[in-house]
mmCIF file of C-alpha atoms and ligand atoms in Angstrom:
data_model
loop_
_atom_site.group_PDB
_atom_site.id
_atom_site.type_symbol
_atom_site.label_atom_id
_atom_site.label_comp_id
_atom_site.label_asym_id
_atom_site.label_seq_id
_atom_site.Cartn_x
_atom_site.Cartn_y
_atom_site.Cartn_z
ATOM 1 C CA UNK A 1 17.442 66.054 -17.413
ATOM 2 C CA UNK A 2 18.843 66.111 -20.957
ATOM 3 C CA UNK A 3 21.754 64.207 -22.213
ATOM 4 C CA UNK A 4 23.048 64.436 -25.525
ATOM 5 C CA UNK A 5 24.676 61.478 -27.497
ATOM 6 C CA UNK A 6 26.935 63.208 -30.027
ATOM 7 C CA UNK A 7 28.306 60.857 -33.206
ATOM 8 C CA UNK A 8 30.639 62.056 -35.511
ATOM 9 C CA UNK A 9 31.985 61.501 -39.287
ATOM 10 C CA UNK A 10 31.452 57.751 -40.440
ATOM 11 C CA UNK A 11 29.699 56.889 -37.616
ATOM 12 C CA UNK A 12 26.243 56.590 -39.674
ATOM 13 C CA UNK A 13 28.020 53.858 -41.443
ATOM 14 C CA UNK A 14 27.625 51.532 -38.528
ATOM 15 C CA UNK A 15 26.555 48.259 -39.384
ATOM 16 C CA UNK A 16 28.543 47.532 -42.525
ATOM 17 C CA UNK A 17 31.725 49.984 -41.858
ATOM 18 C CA UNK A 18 34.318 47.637 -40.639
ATOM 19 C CA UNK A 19 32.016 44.871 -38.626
ATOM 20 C CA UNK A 20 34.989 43.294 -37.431
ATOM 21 C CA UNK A 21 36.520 46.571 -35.542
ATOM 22 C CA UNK A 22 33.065 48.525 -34.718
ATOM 23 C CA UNK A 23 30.048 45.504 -34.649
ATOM 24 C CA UNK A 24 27.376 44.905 -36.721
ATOM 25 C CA UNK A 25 24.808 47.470 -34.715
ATOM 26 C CA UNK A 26 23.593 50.198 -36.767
ATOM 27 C CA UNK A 27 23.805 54.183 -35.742
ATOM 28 C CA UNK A 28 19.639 53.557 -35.097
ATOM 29 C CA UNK A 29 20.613 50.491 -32.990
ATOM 30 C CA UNK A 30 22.781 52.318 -31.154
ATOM 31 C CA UNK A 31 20.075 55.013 -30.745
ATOM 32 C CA UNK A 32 18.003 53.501 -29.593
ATOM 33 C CA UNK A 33 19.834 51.529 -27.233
ATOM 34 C CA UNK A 34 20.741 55.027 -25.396
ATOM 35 C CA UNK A 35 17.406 55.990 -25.708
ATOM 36 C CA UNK A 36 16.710 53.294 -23.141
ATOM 37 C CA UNK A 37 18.892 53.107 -21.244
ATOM 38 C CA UNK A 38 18.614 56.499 -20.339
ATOM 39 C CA UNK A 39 14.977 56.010 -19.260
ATOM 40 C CA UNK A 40 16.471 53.400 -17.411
ATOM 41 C CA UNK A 41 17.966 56.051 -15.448
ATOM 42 C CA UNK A 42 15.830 58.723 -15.503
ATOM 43 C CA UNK A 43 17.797 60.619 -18.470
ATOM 44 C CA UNK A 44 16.183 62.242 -21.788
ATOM 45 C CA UNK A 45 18.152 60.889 -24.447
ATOM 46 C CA UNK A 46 18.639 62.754 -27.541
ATOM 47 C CA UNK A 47 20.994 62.041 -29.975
ATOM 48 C CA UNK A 48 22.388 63.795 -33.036
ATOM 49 C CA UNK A 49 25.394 62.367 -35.881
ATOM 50 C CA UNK A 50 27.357 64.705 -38.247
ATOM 51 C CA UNK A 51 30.185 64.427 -40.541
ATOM 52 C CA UNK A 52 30.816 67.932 -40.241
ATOM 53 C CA UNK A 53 33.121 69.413 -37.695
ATOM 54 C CA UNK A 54 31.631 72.884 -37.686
ATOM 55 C CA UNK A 55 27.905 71.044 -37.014
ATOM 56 C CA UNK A 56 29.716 69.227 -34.119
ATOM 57 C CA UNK A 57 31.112 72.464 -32.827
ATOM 58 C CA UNK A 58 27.515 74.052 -33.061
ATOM 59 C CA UNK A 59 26.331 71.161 -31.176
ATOM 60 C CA UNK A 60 28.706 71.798 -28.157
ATOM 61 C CA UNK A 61 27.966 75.275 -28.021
ATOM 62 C CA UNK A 62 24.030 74.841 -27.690
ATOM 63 C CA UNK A 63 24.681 71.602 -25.321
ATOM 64 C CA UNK A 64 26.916 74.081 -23.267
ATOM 65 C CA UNK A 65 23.847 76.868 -23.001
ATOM 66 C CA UNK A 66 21.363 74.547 -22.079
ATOM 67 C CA UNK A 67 24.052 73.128 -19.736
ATOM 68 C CA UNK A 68 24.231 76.415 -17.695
ATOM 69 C CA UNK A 69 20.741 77.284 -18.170
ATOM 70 C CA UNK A 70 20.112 74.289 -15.809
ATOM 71 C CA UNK A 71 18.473 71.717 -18.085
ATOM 72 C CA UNK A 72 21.102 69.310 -19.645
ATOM 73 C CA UNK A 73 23.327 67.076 -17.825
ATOM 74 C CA UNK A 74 26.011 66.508 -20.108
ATOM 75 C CA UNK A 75 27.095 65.178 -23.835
ATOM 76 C CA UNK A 76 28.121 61.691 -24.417
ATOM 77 C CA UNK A 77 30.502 61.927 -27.501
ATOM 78 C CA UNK A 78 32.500 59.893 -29.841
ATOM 79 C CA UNK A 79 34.409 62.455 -31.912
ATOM 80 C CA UNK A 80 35.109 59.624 -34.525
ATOM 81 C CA UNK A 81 38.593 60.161 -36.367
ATOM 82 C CA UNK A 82 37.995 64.095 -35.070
ATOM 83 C CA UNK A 83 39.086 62.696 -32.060
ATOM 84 C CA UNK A 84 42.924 63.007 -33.622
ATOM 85 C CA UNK A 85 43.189 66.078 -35.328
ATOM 86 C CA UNK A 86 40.651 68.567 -34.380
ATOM 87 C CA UNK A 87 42.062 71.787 -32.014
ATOM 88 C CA UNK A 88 38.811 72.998 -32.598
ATOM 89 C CA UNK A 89 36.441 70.784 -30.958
ATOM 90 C CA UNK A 90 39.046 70.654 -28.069
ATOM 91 C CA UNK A 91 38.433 74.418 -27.645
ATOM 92 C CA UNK A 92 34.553 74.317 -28.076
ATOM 93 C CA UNK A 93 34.719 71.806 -25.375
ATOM 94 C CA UNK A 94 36.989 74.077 -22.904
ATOM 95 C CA UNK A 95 35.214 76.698 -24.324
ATOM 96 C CA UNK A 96 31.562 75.533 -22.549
ATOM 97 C CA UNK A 97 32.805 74.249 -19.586
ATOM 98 C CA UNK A 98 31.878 73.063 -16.955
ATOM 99 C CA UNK A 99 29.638 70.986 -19.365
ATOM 100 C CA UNK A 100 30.870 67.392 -18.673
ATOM 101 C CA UNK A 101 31.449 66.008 -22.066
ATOM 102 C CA UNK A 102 32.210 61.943 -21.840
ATOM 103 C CA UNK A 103 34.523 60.533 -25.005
ATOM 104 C CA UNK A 104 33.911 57.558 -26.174
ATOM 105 C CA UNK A 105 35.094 54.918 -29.075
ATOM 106 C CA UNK A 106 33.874 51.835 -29.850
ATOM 107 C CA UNK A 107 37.125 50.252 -30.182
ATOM 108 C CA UNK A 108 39.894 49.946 -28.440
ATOM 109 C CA UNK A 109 41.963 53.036 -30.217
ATOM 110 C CA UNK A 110 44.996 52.295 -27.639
ATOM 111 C CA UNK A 111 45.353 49.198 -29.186
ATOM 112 C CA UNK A 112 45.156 50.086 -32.762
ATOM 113 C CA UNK A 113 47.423 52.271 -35.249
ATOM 114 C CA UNK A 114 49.615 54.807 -33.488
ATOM 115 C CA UNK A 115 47.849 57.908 -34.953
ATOM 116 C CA UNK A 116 44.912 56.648 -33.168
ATOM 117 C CA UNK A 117 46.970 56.960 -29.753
ATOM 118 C CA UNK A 118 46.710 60.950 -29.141
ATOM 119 C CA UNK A 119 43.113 62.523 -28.227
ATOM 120 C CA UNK A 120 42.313 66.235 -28.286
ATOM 121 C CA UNK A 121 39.464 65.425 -26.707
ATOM 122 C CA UNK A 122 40.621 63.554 -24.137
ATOM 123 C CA UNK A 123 42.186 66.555 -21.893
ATOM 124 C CA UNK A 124 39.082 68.420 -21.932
ATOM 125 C CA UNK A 125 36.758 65.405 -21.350
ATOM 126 C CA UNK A 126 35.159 64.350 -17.980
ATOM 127 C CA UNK A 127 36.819 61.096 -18.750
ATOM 128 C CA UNK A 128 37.042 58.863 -21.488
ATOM 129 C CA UNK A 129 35.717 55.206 -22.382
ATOM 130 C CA UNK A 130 37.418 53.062 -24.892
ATOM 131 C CA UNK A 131 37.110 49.357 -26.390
ATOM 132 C CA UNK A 132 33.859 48.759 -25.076
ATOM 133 C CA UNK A 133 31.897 48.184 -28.237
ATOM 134 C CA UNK A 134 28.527 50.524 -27.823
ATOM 135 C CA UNK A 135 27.975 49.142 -24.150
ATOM 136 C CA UNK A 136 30.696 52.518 -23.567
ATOM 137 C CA UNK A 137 27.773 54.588 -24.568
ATOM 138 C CA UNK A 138 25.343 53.300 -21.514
ATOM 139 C CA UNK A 139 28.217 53.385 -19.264
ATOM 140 C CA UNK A 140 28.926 56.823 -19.982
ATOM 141 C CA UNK A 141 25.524 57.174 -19.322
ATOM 142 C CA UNK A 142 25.266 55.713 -16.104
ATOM 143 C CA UNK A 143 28.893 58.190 -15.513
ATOM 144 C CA UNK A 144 26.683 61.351 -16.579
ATOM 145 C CA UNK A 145 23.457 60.030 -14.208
ATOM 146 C CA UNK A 146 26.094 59.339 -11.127
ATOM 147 C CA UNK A 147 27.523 62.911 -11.503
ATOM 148 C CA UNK A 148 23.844 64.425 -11.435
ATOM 149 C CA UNK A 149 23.091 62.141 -8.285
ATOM 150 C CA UNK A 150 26.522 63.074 -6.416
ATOM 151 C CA UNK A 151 27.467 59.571 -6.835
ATOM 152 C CA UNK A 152 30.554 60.488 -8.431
ATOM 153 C CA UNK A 153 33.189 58.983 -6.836
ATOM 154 C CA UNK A 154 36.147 61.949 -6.832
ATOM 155 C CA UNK A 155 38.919 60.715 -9.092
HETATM 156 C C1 LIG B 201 36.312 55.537 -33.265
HETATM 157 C C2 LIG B 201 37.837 55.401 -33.315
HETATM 158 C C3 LIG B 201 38.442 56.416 -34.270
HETATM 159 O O1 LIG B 201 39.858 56.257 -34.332
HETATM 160 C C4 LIG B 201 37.868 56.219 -35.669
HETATM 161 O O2 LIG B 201 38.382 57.214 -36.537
HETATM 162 C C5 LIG B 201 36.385 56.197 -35.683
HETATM 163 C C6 LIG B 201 35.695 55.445 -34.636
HETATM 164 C C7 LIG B 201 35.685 54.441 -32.383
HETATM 165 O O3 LIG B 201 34.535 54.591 -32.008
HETATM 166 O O4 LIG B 201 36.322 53.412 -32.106
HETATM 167 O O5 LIG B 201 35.755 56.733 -36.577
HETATM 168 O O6 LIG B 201 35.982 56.789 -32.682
#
């Protein structure tokens, strides 16, 4: 099955953005690192980064179709600073449901600046996984596989 790990704006600046907040991994790094540990669980990793809210929202839409045409489990996805202001990815994302879309962000947002405090994303999400550097992105992985296995443990 197909999973999709969605980047947005600044994110391709991994590496040398802020090493002390978000690592010193690059966007490829991180790639790759999805890559395989999706094969690791029997999940076809494909991965896509925009700075471009309207690309992000196409995104959605087409990970939502595939979604209901049977042949992609879900979309990993750290909306970047999107994550605070954008009403419209919320409603792409309630707009293609039941596609399970998992947030994540690197850092730990809870602990940083109050305008990093309130998600849009984070009511329409499956759940969300913060503060975990890019290991968040494999266990948001490992979330996605569960759910396809019935693994899920009911929150
Ligand atoms: C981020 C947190 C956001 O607040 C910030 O704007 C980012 C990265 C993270 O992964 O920690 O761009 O999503």
């Amino acid at each position: 099955m197909r999973v999709l790990v969605l980047n947005g704006p600044n994110l391709n600046l991994l590496g040398t953005r802020e090493p002390g907040v978000y690592g010193t991994l690059t966007l490829a790094d991180l790639e790759q690192r999805c890559v395989q540990e999706g094969q690791a669980l029997g999940l076809q990793v494909e991965c896509y980064q925009s700075n471009h809210e309207g690309a992000l929202i196409d995104q959605i839409h087409t990970w939502g179709r595939l979604h209901r045409e049977g042949t992609a489990l879900g979309v990993v996805f750290n909306p970047g600073a999107y994550t605070h202001t954008s009403i419209a990815l919320h409603d792409a994302i309630k707009g293609v449901e039941p596609l399970p879309v998992i947030e994540v962000h690197l850092s730990n947002v809870h602990a940083r600046e109050a305008f990093r405090h309130h998600s849009w994303i984070a009511p329409v999400a499956a759940g969300s996984i913060v503060g975990f550097g890019v290991d968040g992105y494999g266990l948001a992985l490992q979330a996605l596989a569960r759910r396809a296995a019935g693994l899920r443990t009911k929150p």
